[in-house]
PDB file of C-alpha atoms in Angstrom:
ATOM      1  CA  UNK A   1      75.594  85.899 123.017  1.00 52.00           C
ATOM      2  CA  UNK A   2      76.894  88.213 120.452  1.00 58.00           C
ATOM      3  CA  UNK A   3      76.588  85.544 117.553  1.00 64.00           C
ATOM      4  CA  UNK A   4      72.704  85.877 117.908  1.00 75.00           C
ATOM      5  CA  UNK A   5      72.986  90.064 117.702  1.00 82.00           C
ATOM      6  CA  UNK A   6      75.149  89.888 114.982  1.00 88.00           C
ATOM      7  CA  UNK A   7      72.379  87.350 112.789  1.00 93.00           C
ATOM      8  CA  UNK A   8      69.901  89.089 114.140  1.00 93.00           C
ATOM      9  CA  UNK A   9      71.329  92.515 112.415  1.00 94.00           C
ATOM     10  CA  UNK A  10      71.808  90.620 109.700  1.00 95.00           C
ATOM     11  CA  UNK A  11      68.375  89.176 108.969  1.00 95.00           C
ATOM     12  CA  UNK A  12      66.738  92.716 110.215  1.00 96.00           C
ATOM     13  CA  UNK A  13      69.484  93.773 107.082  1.00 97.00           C
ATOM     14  CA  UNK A  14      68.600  91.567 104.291  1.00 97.00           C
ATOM     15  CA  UNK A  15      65.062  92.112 105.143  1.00 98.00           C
ATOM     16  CA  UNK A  16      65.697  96.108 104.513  1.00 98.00           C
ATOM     17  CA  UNK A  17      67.438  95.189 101.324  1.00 98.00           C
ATOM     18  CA  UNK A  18      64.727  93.347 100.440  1.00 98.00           C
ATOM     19  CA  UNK A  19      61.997  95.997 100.860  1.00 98.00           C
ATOM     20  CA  UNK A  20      63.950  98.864  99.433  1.00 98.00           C
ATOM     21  CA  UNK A  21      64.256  96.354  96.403  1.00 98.00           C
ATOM     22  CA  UNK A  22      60.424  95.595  96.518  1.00 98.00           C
ATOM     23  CA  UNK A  23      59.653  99.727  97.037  1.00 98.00           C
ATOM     24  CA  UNK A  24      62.137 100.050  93.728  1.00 98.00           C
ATOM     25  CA  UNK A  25      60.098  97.582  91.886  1.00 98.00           C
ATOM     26  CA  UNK A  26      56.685  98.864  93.089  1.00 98.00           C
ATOM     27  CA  UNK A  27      57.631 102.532  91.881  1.00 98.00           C
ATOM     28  CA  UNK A  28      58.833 101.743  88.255  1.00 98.00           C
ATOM     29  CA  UNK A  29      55.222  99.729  88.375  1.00 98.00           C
ATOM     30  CA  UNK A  30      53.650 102.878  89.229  1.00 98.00           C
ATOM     31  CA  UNK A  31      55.804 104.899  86.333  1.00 98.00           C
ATOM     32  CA  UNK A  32      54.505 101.735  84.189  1.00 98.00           C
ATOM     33  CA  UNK A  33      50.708 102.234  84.563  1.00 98.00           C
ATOM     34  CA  UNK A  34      51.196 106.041  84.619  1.00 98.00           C
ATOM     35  CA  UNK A  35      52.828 105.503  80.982  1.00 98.00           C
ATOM     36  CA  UNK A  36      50.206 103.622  80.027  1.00 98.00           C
ATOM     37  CA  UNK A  37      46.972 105.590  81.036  1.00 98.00           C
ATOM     38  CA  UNK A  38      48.312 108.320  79.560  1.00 98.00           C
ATOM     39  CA  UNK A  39      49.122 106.372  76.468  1.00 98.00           C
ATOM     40  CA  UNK A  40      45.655 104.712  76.720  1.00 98.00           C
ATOM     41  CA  UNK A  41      44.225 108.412  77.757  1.00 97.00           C
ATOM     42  CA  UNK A  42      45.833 109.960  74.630  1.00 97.00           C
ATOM     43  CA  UNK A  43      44.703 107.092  72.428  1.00 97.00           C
ATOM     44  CA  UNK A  44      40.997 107.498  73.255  1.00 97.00           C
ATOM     45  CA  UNK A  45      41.219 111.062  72.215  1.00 96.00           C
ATOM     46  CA  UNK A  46      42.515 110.230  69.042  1.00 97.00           C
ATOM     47  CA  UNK A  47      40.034 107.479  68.344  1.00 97.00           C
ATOM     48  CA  UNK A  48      37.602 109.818  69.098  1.00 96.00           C
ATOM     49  CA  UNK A  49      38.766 112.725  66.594  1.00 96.00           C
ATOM     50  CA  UNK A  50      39.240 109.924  63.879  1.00 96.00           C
ATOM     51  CA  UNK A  51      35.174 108.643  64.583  1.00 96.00           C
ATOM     52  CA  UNK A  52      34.713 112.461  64.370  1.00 96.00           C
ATOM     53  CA  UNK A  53      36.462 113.283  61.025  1.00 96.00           C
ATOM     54  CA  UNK A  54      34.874 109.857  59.348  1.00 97.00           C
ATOM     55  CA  UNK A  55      31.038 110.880  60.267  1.00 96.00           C
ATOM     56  CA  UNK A  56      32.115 114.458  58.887  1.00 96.00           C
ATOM     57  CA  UNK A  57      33.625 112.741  55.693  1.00 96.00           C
ATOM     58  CA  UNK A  58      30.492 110.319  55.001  1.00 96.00           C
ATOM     59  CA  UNK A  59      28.042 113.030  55.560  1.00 95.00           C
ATOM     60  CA  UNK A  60      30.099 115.263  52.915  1.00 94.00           C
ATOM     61  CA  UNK A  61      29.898 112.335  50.571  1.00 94.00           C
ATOM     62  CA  UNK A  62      26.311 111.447  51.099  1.00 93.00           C
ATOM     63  CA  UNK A  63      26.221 115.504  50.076  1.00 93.00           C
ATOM     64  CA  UNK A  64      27.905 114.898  47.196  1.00 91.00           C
ATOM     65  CA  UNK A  65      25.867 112.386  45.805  1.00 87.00           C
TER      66      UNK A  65
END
């Protein structure tokens, strides 16, 4: 009976292995989308000063007319 232990240990093995792989892979997804929204995040504010500074810079021109 120790041939079935043994694969036993071994399947109960590979399947750790294959989790701590999966866990690995499901973190630097994480770090991913974290990247990203802050990317996306930063992005928006910029947009947002650039709409800001063009509605100041056609209302100085309509001035100036």
């Amino acid at each position: 009976m120790p041939a079935p232990l043994n694969s036993e240990r071994e399947d109960q093995r590979d399947a750790a292995a294959r989790l701590v792989q999966a866990l690995a892979q499901l973190a630097e997804q994480r770090d991913a989308l974290i990247w990203h929204r802050q990317k996306s995040r930063q992005l928006t504010d910029q947009s947002g000063s650039l709409v800001s500074a063009s509605q100041l810079l056609r209302e100085k021109i309509e001035e100036s007319w």
